[in-house]
Amino acid sequence: MTVDQVRRLLAQGEGIQLEFKEADHALPDNFFETVCAFLNRDGGTILLGVEDDGTVCGVQPTAVQTLRTNIVNLSNNPEKLDPPCVLFPSQVQLAGKEVLCVQVLADSQLHRTRGVVYDRSEDGDFGVTDPARIAGLHNRKRLFYTESTVYPHLRLQDLREDLFPKVRQLMASRNPGHPWLTLDNHQLLVKAGLYQRDNQQQEGYTLAAALLFGRDEVITQVVPHFRVDALLRRHNVQRYDDRLDIRTNLIDAYEQLMGFVSKHLPDPFYMEGTTSISLRDKIFREVVANILVHREYTNALPTTFVIYADQVIAENANVPHHGGPLLLDTFAPYPKNPTIARFFLQLGRAEELGSGVMNVTHYLPKYVPGALPRFIDGPVFQTVLPLLVRLLGEEAAGLLLRVLSLPPDAITQANLAVLSLSPNLPTPSDASPAALVYQQGLSWSEKGTKLNLDKSPLTTPQPTFDQWQELSDEEKGTKLASPRLLQFLRVLTLCLQPQPLTAVLKVLDVANRTKFRTSYLEPLLQRRLLALTLPDIPNSPNQRYQTTEQGQLLVAGG
């Protein structure tokens, strides 16, 4: 977990998926009650070294390693957490103080600590003793988490024995002291939650076990419709230029799909600091892991991974949790198959829950300058990664400045010209600069309302393109967005280049600094459309405001 992620959680405050706990030198007594409650409800994050009000008090530096080791060992101990669920805390430093971050995935099994089932509400953790309520938790998990379906007749011999040494090697490369390394094959599967007893007292290996370790013929018997269809449609878009039909266990399927990516997508040289990294692997290992880990496997729809000349589209069957496009700073990650997700995490083939979306969003613009990914949650979960990006262009950039009533020297026009346009804009690639700006503007009011920026949206119909072209530059703006929303857009446009507050106030001819900060800057900062360049020193004389990727998307018509 990154420092920025932790800051966002601190600003968010405690809730049903977030808990702050003081831990000066030892784990709090109720630590595993919260772990158990998160596992049984919707998952969540525990921040150790933080007071209830979000104040960072820190963990003693000399105690950090002991606490991390205790969390790993105790979470693997059925006397502390039954069934076990190995947790691996991460560590960040804020204002010179150590904070431990423990991410707990919702699980398909029902967990107890010290013999008691715990659940979670907005008010915190609470024990559940009523048999009817415990049965309700069982049924909720059984209906949603189909990966935990028990197959009593599935035997250890039905699983591929040769995969276990590979799995141990991957675990050891990530964590040489992993507690599962000394277990035999069956014990490993039990600890991983791949052998269970359901609430009808059926005991055996689960659907997740079959998908991860099953022989090909066994997987075909258990889920006959399972396959991943990887296609290259760079030239022949009606059929394909190349195809890989994957019908095997998820461990090998990951490697085969990554091989298809390596075969057909470039891997440009890139330095992160002093280290050379593979941008292609950084991006597509997340995409590949997500479509394998978070698919609904009882749905017959095949998973598809299609490489086009201008984009990559990955689709998998899904049980929607959010609905619609995911916004990076507001979505709450939710695993469809938490047992499989946790197993991929142990192998180092997946990151913390939710980090896949953030990593793809972070690295894709470095792989394809100006590109922004799209994640759409629905019955089919869709990931869209542009490989070619349309830029605004200098002529359209000049018109955009005039429509927003900004002076031509307010921002370097060349910098505005390379603003990447939203792929959602319904304009042909040879559209005129005026048509591009018009289509951008049509989206502003709708997006501003969704973000709760535009409390007094336009009540009159937006003009047609022909009508719009006849207007003055100033009217072109006022017919597309309300005065308040236009001011937000001016701020975001100015801050495409980092700007001090004094420069923004001067360009916009604003005298009341305090009112402007409250009315415009704070709403943009709260919605992650704008960011501080020095977030740890908010009052620094070197402070600048910079438009985020989500803010750029709003300006660009996304």
Coordinates of C-alpha atoms in Angstrom, one line a residue:
M1 CA 0.0 0.0 0.0
T2 CA 1.4 3.4 -1.0
V3 CA 1.7 6.5 1.1
D4 CA -0.9 8.3 -1.1
Q5 CA -3.4 5.4 -0.5
V6 CA -2.9 5.6 3.2
R7 CA -3.5 9.4 3.2
R8 CA -6.7 8.9 1.3
L9 CA -7.9 6.3 3.9
L10 CA -7.0 8.6 6.8
A11 CA -9.0 11.4 5.2
Q12 CA -11.9 9.1 4.6
G13 CA -12.3 8.1 8.3
E14 CA -13.4 4.8 9.9
G15 CA -16.2 2.9 8.3
I16 CA -17.5 -0.6 7.5
Q17 CA -14.3 -1.4 5.5
L18 CA -11.8 0.7 7.4
E19 CA -10.5 0.5 11.0
F20 CA -7.9 2.5 12.8
K21 CA -6.1 0.9 15.8
E22 CA -3.4 2.2 18.2
A23 CA -0.5 -0.3 18.3
D24 CA 2.5 1.3 20.0
H25 CA 4.5 -1.9 20.6
A26 CA 2.0 -4.8 20.5
L27 CA -1.1 -5.9 18.6
P28 CA -4.4 -4.6 20.2
D29 CA -6.4 -7.3 21.9
N30 CA -9.3 -6.9 19.5
F31 CA -7.2 -7.1 16.4
F32 CA -8.4 -10.5 15.3
E33 CA -12.0 -9.6 16.0
T34 CA -11.7 -7.0 13.3
V35 CA -9.9 -9.4 11.0
C36 CA -12.6 -12.0 11.5
A37 CA -15.4 -9.4 11.0
F38 CA -13.8 -8.2 7.7
L39 CA -13.4 -11.7 6.4
N40 CA -17.1 -12.5 7.2
R41 CA -18.5 -9.3 5.7
D42 CA -17.0 -7.2 2.8
G43 CA -13.3 -7.2 3.6
G44 CA -11.4 -4.0 4.6
T45 CA -8.2 -2.4 5.8
I46 CA -6.8 -2.1 9.3
L47 CA -4.3 0.8 9.9
L48 CA -2.1 0.1 13.0
G49 CA -0.6 3.1 14.6
V50 CA -3.6 5.4 14.0
E51 CA -6.0 6.8 16.6
D52 CA -9.8 6.6 16.1
D53 CA -10.0 10.2 14.8
G54 CA -7.3 9.5 12.2
T55 CA -4.4 11.0 14.0
V56 CA -1.2 9.1 13.3
C57 CA 0.5 8.1 16.5
G58 CA 2.7 5.4 14.9
V59 CA 4.2 2.1 15.9
Q60 CA 7.5 2.0 17.7
P61 CA 10.2 1.4 15.1
T62 CA 11.7 -1.3 17.3
A63 CA 8.4 -3.2 17.4
V64 CA 7.5 -3.0 13.7
Q65 CA 9.1 -6.3 12.6
T66 CA 7.8 -8.2 15.7
L67 CA 4.2 -7.0 14.9
R68 CA 4.6 -8.0 11.2
T69 CA 5.9 -11.4 12.1
N70 CA 3.1 -11.9 14.7
I71 CA 0.4 -11.0 12.2
V72 CA 1.7 -13.5 9.7
N73 CA 2.1 -16.3 12.2
L74 CA -1.1 -15.8 14.2
S75 CA -3.3 -15.4 11.1
N76 CA -2.0 -18.9 10.1
N77 CA -2.9 -20.3 13.5
P78 CA -6.3 -22.0 13.7
E79 CA -6.4 -21.4 17.5
K80 CA -6.4 -17.6 16.8
L81 CA -8.2 -17.5 13.4
D82 CA -10.3 -20.5 12.3
P83 CA -10.0 -21.3 9.4
P84 CA -6.6 -19.6 9.1
C85 CA -6.1 -16.8 6.6
V86 CA -2.5 -15.7 6.2
L87 CA -2.1 -11.9 6.2
F88 CA 0.9 -10.0 5.1
P89 CA 1.0 -6.4 6.4
S90 CA 2.8 -3.6 4.5
Q91 CA 4.5 -0.6 6.1
V92 CA 4.5 3.1 5.3
Q93 CA 6.0 6.1 7.0
L94 CA 3.9 9.3 7.6
A95 CA 5.4 12.4 9.2
G96 CA 8.3 10.2 10.5
K97 CA 6.0 7.7 12.1
E98 CA 5.5 4.0 11.2
V99 CA 2.1 2.8 10.1
L100 CA 1.3 -0.9 9.4
C101 CA -1.4 -1.6 6.8
V102 CA -3.3 -4.9 6.9
Q103 CA -5.6 -5.5 4.0
V104 CA -8.2 -8.2 4.6
L105 CA -10.1 -9.7 1.7
A106 CA -13.7 -10.8 2.1
D107 CA -13.6 -14.5 2.2
S108 CA -15.9 -17.3 0.9
Q109 CA -15.5 -19.2 4.3
L110 CA -17.0 -18.3 7.6
H111 CA -14.3 -17.4 10.2
R112 CA -14.1 -17.5 14.0
T113 CA -11.7 -16.1 16.5
R114 CA -11.6 -17.7 20.0
G115 CA -14.6 -19.7 18.9
V116 CA -16.8 -16.7 18.2
V117 CA -18.1 -15.5 14.8
Y118 CA -17.7 -11.8 14.2
D119 CA -19.5 -9.5 11.7
R120 CA -19.1 -5.9 10.8
S121 CA -21.3 -2.8 10.7
E122 CA -20.8 0.9 10.5
D123 CA -20.5 0.9 14.3
G124 CA -17.7 -1.6 14.3
D125 CA -17.3 -5.3 15.1
F126 CA -19.8 -7.4 16.9
G127 CA -20.1 -11.1 17.9
V128 CA -22.7 -13.3 16.4
T129 CA -24.1 -16.1 18.5
D130 CA -27.6 -16.6 17.1
P131 CA -27.6 -19.9 15.0
A132 CA -30.0 -18.4 12.5
R133 CA -27.8 -15.3 11.9
I134 CA -24.7 -17.6 11.5
A135 CA -26.6 -19.7 9.0
G136 CA -27.6 -16.5 7.2
L137 CA -23.9 -15.5 6.9
H138 CA -23.2 -19.0 5.5
N139 CA -25.9 -18.7 2.9
R140 CA -24.8 -15.3 1.9
K141 CA -21.3 -16.5 1.2
R142 CA -22.5 -19.7 -0.5
L143 CA -24.7 -17.8 -3.0
F144 CA -22.2 -15.1 -3.8
Y145 CA -18.8 -17.0 -3.6
T146 CA -19.3 -19.9 -5.9
E147 CA -15.6 -20.7 -5.7
S148 CA -16.2 -22.3 -2.4
T149 CA -18.6 -25.0 -3.8
V150 CA -17.4 -28.3 -2.3
Y151 CA -17.0 -31.3 -4.6
P152 CA -16.9 -34.3 -2.3
H153 CA -15.8 -36.8 -5.0
L154 CA -12.8 -34.6 -6.1
R155 CA -9.6 -36.4 -4.9
L156 CA -6.0 -35.3 -4.5
Q157 CA -5.1 -37.5 -7.4
D158 CA -7.4 -35.4 -9.6
L159 CA -5.0 -32.4 -9.1
R160 CA -1.7 -32.0 -10.9
E161 CA 1.1 -33.0 -8.6
D162 CA 3.7 -31.2 -10.7
L163 CA 2.1 -27.8 -10.0
F164 CA 2.9 -28.0 -6.2
P165 CA 6.7 -27.6 -6.6
K166 CA 6.1 -24.6 -8.9
V167 CA 3.8 -23.1 -6.4
R168 CA 6.2 -23.5 -3.5
Q169 CA 9.0 -22.0 -5.6
L170 CA 6.9 -18.9 -6.4
M171 CA 5.9 -18.5 -2.8
A172 CA 9.5 -18.8 -1.6
S173 CA 10.7 -16.2 -4.1
R174 CA 8.2 -13.8 -2.6
N175 CA 8.6 -14.8 1.0
P176 CA 11.4 -17.3 1.9
G177 CA 9.8 -17.8 5.3
H178 CA 6.3 -18.5 4.0
P179 CA 4.5 -20.7 6.6
W180 CA 3.1 -23.0 3.9
L181 CA 6.4 -24.1 2.4
T182 CA 6.9 -27.0 4.9
L183 CA 3.3 -28.4 4.5
D184 CA 2.5 -31.4 2.4
N185 CA 0.2 -31.0 -0.6
H186 CA -3.0 -31.7 1.2
Q187 CA -2.1 -29.5 4.2
L188 CA -1.2 -26.6 1.9
L189 CA -4.6 -26.9 0.2
V190 CA -6.4 -26.9 3.6
K191 CA -4.4 -23.8 4.8
A192 CA -5.2 -22.0 1.5
G193 CA -9.0 -22.6 2.0
L194 CA -9.1 -25.0 -1.0
Y195 CA -10.5 -27.9 1.2
Q196 CA -13.6 -27.0 3.2
R197 CA -16.6 -28.3 5.0
D198 CA -19.8 -26.5 3.9
N199 CA -22.8 -25.7 6.1
Q200 CA -24.5 -28.9 4.9
Q201 CA -21.5 -30.8 6.4
Q202 CA -20.1 -31.8 2.9
E203 CA -16.4 -32.0 3.0
G204 CA -13.9 -31.9 0.2
Y205 CA -11.9 -29.9 -2.3
T206 CA -13.6 -26.8 -3.8
L207 CA -14.2 -25.3 -7.2
A208 CA -11.2 -23.0 -6.5
A209 CA -9.0 -26.0 -5.9
A210 CA -10.1 -27.6 -9.2
L211 CA -9.5 -24.3 -11.1
L212 CA -6.0 -23.7 -9.6
F213 CA -4.6 -27.3 -9.6
G214 CA -7.0 -29.5 -11.5
R215 CA -6.0 -31.7 -14.4
D216 CA -7.4 -30.4 -17.7
E217 CA -9.9 -33.2 -18.0
V218 CA -11.1 -32.6 -14.4
I219 CA -11.6 -28.9 -15.0
T220 CA -13.6 -29.8 -18.1
Q221 CA -15.9 -32.0 -16.0
V222 CA -16.3 -29.5 -13.2
V223 CA -16.8 -26.3 -15.4
P224 CA -17.1 -27.6 -19.0
H225 CA -17.6 -24.0 -20.4
F226 CA -14.4 -22.6 -18.9
R227 CA -12.0 -21.1 -21.4
V228 CA -10.0 -18.0 -22.1
D229 CA -10.1 -16.8 -25.7
A230 CA -7.0 -14.6 -26.6
L231 CA -7.2 -13.0 -30.0
L232 CA -5.0 -10.7 -32.1
R233 CA -7.2 -8.5 -34.4
R234 CA -4.7 -6.0 -35.7
H235 CA -5.5 -6.5 -39.4
N236 CA -8.3 -9.1 -39.7
V237 CA -10.8 -7.6 -37.3
Q238 CA -13.6 -9.9 -38.4
R239 CA -11.8 -13.1 -37.4
Y240 CA -8.3 -12.8 -36.1
D241 CA -4.6 -12.7 -37.0
D242 CA -3.6 -15.1 -34.2
R243 CA -5.5 -17.0 -31.5
L244 CA -4.8 -18.8 -28.3
D245 CA -7.5 -21.0 -26.8
I246 CA -6.7 -21.6 -23.1
R247 CA -8.5 -24.4 -21.2
T248 CA -6.2 -25.3 -18.3
N249 CA -5.6 -24.5 -14.7
L250 CA -5.3 -20.9 -13.6
I251 CA -1.6 -21.2 -12.7
D252 CA -0.6 -22.2 -16.3
A253 CA -3.3 -20.1 -17.9
Y254 CA -1.6 -17.0 -16.4
E255 CA 1.7 -17.9 -18.0
Q256 CA 0.1 -18.7 -21.3
L257 CA -1.8 -15.5 -21.5
M258 CA 1.3 -13.5 -20.5
G259 CA 3.2 -15.3 -23.3
F260 CA 0.5 -14.1 -25.8
V261 CA 1.0 -10.6 -24.5
S262 CA 4.8 -10.8 -24.9
K263 CA 4.4 -12.2 -28.4
H264 CA 2.2 -9.4 -29.7
L265 CA 2.8 -6.2 -27.7
P266 CA 6.0 -4.1 -27.5
D267 CA 8.0 -3.6 -24.4
P268 CA 9.7 -0.2 -24.6
F269 CA 12.8 0.6 -22.5
Y270 CA 11.8 2.5 -19.3
M271 CA 13.7 3.5 -16.2
E272 CA 12.0 3.9 -12.9
G273 CA 14.5 5.8 -10.9
T274 CA 17.7 3.9 -11.4
T275 CA 16.0 0.6 -12.3
S276 CA 14.9 -0.6 -15.7
I277 CA 11.4 -2.1 -15.5
S278 CA 9.1 -3.7 -18.0
L279 CA 6.1 -1.4 -18.5
R280 CA 4.3 -4.1 -20.4
D281 CA 4.6 -6.6 -17.6
K282 CA 3.7 -4.0 -15.0
I283 CA 0.4 -3.3 -16.8
F284 CA -0.6 -6.7 -18.2
R285 CA 0.2 -8.9 -15.3
E286 CA -2.5 -6.9 -13.4
V287 CA -5.0 -7.2 -16.3
V288 CA -4.3 -10.9 -16.8
A289 CA -4.5 -11.7 -13.0
N290 CA -7.8 -9.7 -12.7
I291 CA -9.6 -11.5 -15.5
L292 CA -8.6 -14.9 -14.1
V293 CA -9.1 -14.2 -10.5
H294 CA -12.3 -12.2 -10.5
R295 CA -14.3 -14.1 -13.1
E296 CA -17.7 -15.6 -12.2
Y297 CA -16.9 -19.3 -13.1
T298 CA -20.5 -20.6 -13.0
N299 CA -21.3 -18.3 -16.0
A300 CA -20.8 -19.9 -19.4
L301 CA -19.6 -16.7 -21.0
P302 CA -15.9 -17.2 -22.0
T303 CA -13.3 -14.8 -20.9
T304 CA -11.8 -12.8 -23.8
F305 CA -8.6 -10.9 -24.3
V306 CA -8.4 -9.1 -27.6
I307 CA -5.5 -7.0 -28.9
Y308 CA -6.6 -4.5 -31.6
A309 CA -4.4 -2.0 -33.4
D310 CA -5.6 0.8 -31.2
Q311 CA -6.6 -0.8 -27.9
V312 CA -6.8 -3.9 -25.8
I313 CA -10.1 -5.1 -24.5
A314 CA -10.5 -7.8 -21.8
E315 CA -13.9 -9.1 -20.7
N316 CA -15.0 -11.6 -18.2
A317 CA -18.2 -12.8 -16.6
N318 CA -19.0 -10.9 -13.5
V319 CA -21.4 -10.4 -10.6
P320 CA -21.5 -6.5 -10.6
H321 CA -20.9 -4.8 -7.2
H322 CA -20.6 -1.1 -8.2
G323 CA -22.2 -0.9 -11.6
G324 CA -20.8 1.4 -14.3
P325 CA -17.4 2.9 -14.8
L326 CA -15.0 2.6 -11.9
L327 CA -13.5 5.9 -10.7
L328 CA -10.0 5.4 -9.3
D329 CA -10.5 7.5 -6.2
T330 CA -14.0 6.4 -5.1
F331 CA -14.4 2.7 -6.0
A332 CA -14.2 0.2 -3.2
P333 CA -12.4 -3.0 -4.4
Y334 CA -14.4 -6.2 -3.9
P335 CA -13.0 -9.7 -4.8
K336 CA -15.3 -12.1 -6.6
N337 CA -13.2 -15.1 -5.7
P338 CA -11.3 -14.1 -2.5
T339 CA -9.7 -17.6 -2.0
I340 CA -8.3 -17.6 -5.6
A341 CA -7.3 -13.9 -5.2
R342 CA -5.4 -14.7 -1.9
F343 CA -3.7 -17.6 -3.5
F344 CA -2.5 -15.5 -6.4
L345 CA -1.3 -13.0 -3.9
Q346 CA 0.9 -15.7 -2.2
L347 CA 2.4 -16.5 -5.6
G348 CA 3.3 -12.9 -6.3
R349 CA 1.0 -12.8 -9.3
A350 CA -1.4 -10.3 -7.9
E351 CA -1.0 -7.3 -5.6
E352 CA -3.1 -6.0 -2.8
L353 CA -6.8 -5.8 -3.5
G354 CA -7.5 -2.7 -5.7
S355 CA -3.9 -2.0 -6.5
G356 CA -4.3 -3.6 -9.9
V357 CA -6.6 -0.8 -11.1
M358 CA -4.2 1.8 -9.6
N359 CA -1.1 0.2 -11.1
V360 CA -2.6 0.0 -14.6
T361 CA -3.8 3.7 -14.2
H362 CA -0.3 4.7 -13.1
Y363 CA 1.8 2.8 -15.7
L364 CA -0.4 3.0 -18.8
P365 CA 0.3 6.7 -19.5
K366 CA 4.0 5.9 -19.4
Y367 CA 3.5 3.0 -21.9
V368 CA 1.2 5.0 -24.2
P369 CA 1.6 8.7 -23.5
G370 CA -1.8 10.3 -22.8
A371 CA -3.6 7.0 -22.4
L372 CA -6.1 6.4 -19.6
P373 CA -7.6 3.0 -18.9
R374 CA -11.3 2.3 -18.4
F375 CA -12.8 -0.3 -16.1
I376 CA -16.6 -0.9 -16.5
D377 CA -18.4 -3.0 -13.9
G378 CA -21.4 -4.9 -15.1
P379 CA -22.6 -8.5 -15.8
V380 CA -19.5 -8.5 -18.0
F381 CA -16.5 -6.7 -16.5
Q382 CA -14.7 -4.8 -19.2
T383 CA -11.1 -3.4 -19.1
V384 CA -10.2 -1.1 -22.0
L385 CA -6.6 0.0 -22.5
P386 CA -5.9 2.4 -25.4
L387 CA -2.8 1.8 -27.5
L388 CA -3.3 4.9 -29.6
V389 CA -4.4 8.2 -28.2
R390 CA -6.1 11.2 -29.9
L391 CA -4.6 14.5 -28.8
L392 CA -6.5 17.9 -28.7
G393 CA -4.1 19.7 -31.1
E394 CA -3.0 23.3 -31.0
E395 CA -5.9 24.8 -33.0
A396 CA -8.5 23.1 -30.7
A397 CA -6.4 24.1 -27.7
G398 CA -6.7 27.7 -28.7
L399 CA -10.4 27.5 -29.1
L400 CA -10.8 25.7 -25.8
L401 CA -9.0 28.6 -24.0
R402 CA -11.4 31.1 -25.7
V403 CA -14.5 29.0 -24.8
L404 CA -13.4 29.0 -21.2
S405 CA -12.7 32.7 -21.3
L406 CA -9.0 32.2 -20.5
P407 CA -6.3 34.4 -21.9
P408 CA -4.1 32.8 -24.6
D409 CA -1.0 32.9 -22.4
A410 CA -2.7 31.4 -19.4
I411 CA -1.2 28.0 -20.1
T412 CA 1.4 27.1 -22.7
Q413 CA -0.8 26.2 -25.7
A414 CA 1.6 23.4 -26.7
N415 CA 1.0 21.7 -23.3
L416 CA -2.7 22.0 -23.7
A417 CA -2.5 20.6 -27.2
V418 CA -1.2 17.2 -25.9
L419 CA -4.2 16.8 -23.7
S420 CA -5.5 13.3 -24.6
L421 CA -9.1 13.2 -25.6
S422 CA -11.6 10.9 -24.1
P423 CA -12.1 7.7 -26.2
N424 CA -15.8 8.2 -25.5
L425 CA -16.0 11.3 -27.7
P426 CA -18.3 10.4 -30.7
T427 CA -16.2 12.2 -33.3
P428 CA -14.3 10.8 -36.3
S429 CA -10.5 10.9 -36.3
D430 CA -10.5 13.7 -38.8
A431 CA -13.0 15.8 -36.9
S432 CA -12.5 19.6 -37.0
P433 CA -11.0 21.4 -34.0
A434 CA -14.4 23.0 -33.4
A435 CA -16.2 19.6 -33.4
L436 CA -13.7 18.3 -30.9
V437 CA -14.2 21.2 -28.4
Y438 CA -18.0 21.0 -28.9
Q439 CA -18.1 17.3 -28.1
Q440 CA -15.8 17.9 -25.0
G441 CA -18.2 20.6 -23.8
L442 CA -21.3 18.4 -24.3
S443 CA -20.0 16.1 -21.6
W444 CA -19.1 18.7 -19.0
S445 CA -22.6 19.3 -17.5
E446 CA -23.4 15.6 -17.2
K447 CA -20.0 14.8 -15.6
G448 CA -20.2 17.9 -13.3
T449 CA -23.6 16.8 -12.0
K450 CA -22.4 13.3 -11.3
L451 CA -19.4 14.6 -9.4
N452 CA -21.7 17.0 -7.5
L453 CA -19.7 20.0 -8.7
D454 CA -22.6 21.5 -10.7
K455 CA -25.4 22.2 -8.2
S456 CA -27.3 24.5 -10.7
P457 CA -26.9 22.7 -14.0
L458 CA -28.1 24.2 -17.2
T459 CA -31.9 24.1 -17.6
T460 CA -32.0 25.0 -21.3
P461 CA -31.2 22.4 -24.0
Q462 CA -27.7 22.4 -25.3
P463 CA -27.3 23.8 -28.8
T464 CA -26.7 21.7 -31.9
F465 CA -23.2 22.0 -33.4
D466 CA -24.4 24.3 -36.2
Q467 CA -26.1 26.5 -33.6
W468 CA -23.1 26.5 -31.4
Q469 CA -20.8 27.6 -34.2
E470 CA -22.8 30.8 -34.7
L471 CA -22.2 31.9 -31.1
S472 CA -19.4 34.1 -29.8
D473 CA -16.6 32.4 -28.0
E474 CA -17.9 33.4 -24.6
E475 CA -21.4 32.2 -25.4
K476 CA -20.0 28.9 -26.6
G477 CA -18.9 28.2 -23.0
T478 CA -22.0 29.4 -21.2
K479 CA -24.3 27.3 -23.5
L480 CA -22.4 24.1 -22.5
A481 CA -21.9 24.6 -18.8
S482 CA -23.1 26.6 -15.8
P483 CA -20.9 29.6 -14.6
R484 CA -19.8 27.6 -11.5
L485 CA -18.8 24.6 -13.5
L486 CA -17.0 26.7 -16.0
Q487 CA -14.9 28.1 -13.2
F488 CA -14.0 24.6 -12.0
L489 CA -13.0 23.8 -15.6
R490 CA -10.8 26.9 -15.8
V491 CA -9.0 25.9 -12.6
L492 CA -8.4 22.4 -14.0
T493 CA -7.2 23.7 -17.3
L494 CA -4.8 26.2 -15.7
C495 CA -3.4 23.5 -13.5
L496 CA -2.6 21.1 -16.3
Q497 CA 0.8 22.7 -15.6
P498 CA 1.5 23.0 -11.8
Q499 CA 0.5 26.5 -10.6
P500 CA 0.9 28.4 -7.4
L501 CA -2.4 29.8 -6.0
T502 CA -1.3 33.3 -6.6
A503 CA -1.0 32.6 -10.4
V504 CA -4.5 31.0 -10.5
L505 CA -6.0 33.9 -8.6
K506 CA -4.4 36.4 -10.9
V507 CA -5.5 34.8 -14.2
L508 CA -9.1 34.4 -12.9
D509 CA -9.1 37.9 -11.4
V510 CA -10.2 36.7 -8.0
A511 CA -9.6 38.9 -4.9
N512 CA -11.0 36.7 -2.1
R513 CA -8.5 34.0 -1.6
T514 CA -10.3 32.3 1.3
K515 CA -13.7 32.1 -0.5
F516 CA -12.1 30.8 -3.7
R517 CA -10.2 28.1 -1.8
T518 CA -13.4 27.0 0.0
S519 CA -15.7 27.2 -3.1
Y520 CA -13.4 25.8 -5.8
L521 CA -10.1 24.4 -4.7
E522 CA -11.4 22.2 -1.8
P523 CA -14.2 20.6 -3.8
L524 CA -11.6 19.7 -6.5
L525 CA -9.1 18.4 -4.0
Q526 CA -11.8 16.3 -2.2
R527 CA -12.8 14.7 -5.5
R528 CA -9.2 14.0 -6.5
L529 CA -9.5 16.1 -9.6
L530 CA -6.8 18.4 -8.3
A531 CA -3.8 17.6 -6.1
L532 CA -1.1 19.4 -4.1
T533 CA 2.5 18.9 -5.3
L534 CA 3.6 19.0 -1.7
P535 CA 0.8 17.3 0.2
D536 CA 2.9 16.9 3.4
I537 CA 3.6 20.6 3.6
P538 CA 0.3 22.3 2.6
N539 CA 1.5 25.8 3.6
S540 CA 4.8 25.6 1.8
P541 CA 5.7 28.7 -0.2
N542 CA 6.7 26.3 -3.0
Q543 CA 3.2 24.7 -3.0
R544 CA 1.6 24.1 -6.4
Y545 CA -1.8 22.8 -7.6
Q546 CA -1.8 20.2 -10.3
T547 CA -4.7 18.6 -12.2
T548 CA -4.9 14.8 -11.7
E549 CA -5.5 12.2 -14.4
Q550 CA -9.2 12.2 -13.4
G551 CA -9.3 16.0 -13.6
Q552 CA -7.7 15.8 -17.1
L553 CA -10.4 13.3 -18.1
L554 CA -13.2 15.7 -17.0
V555 CA -11.7 18.5 -19.1
A556 CA -11.1 16.1 -22.0
G557 CA -14.7 15.0 -22.2
G558 CA -14.5 11.7 -20.4

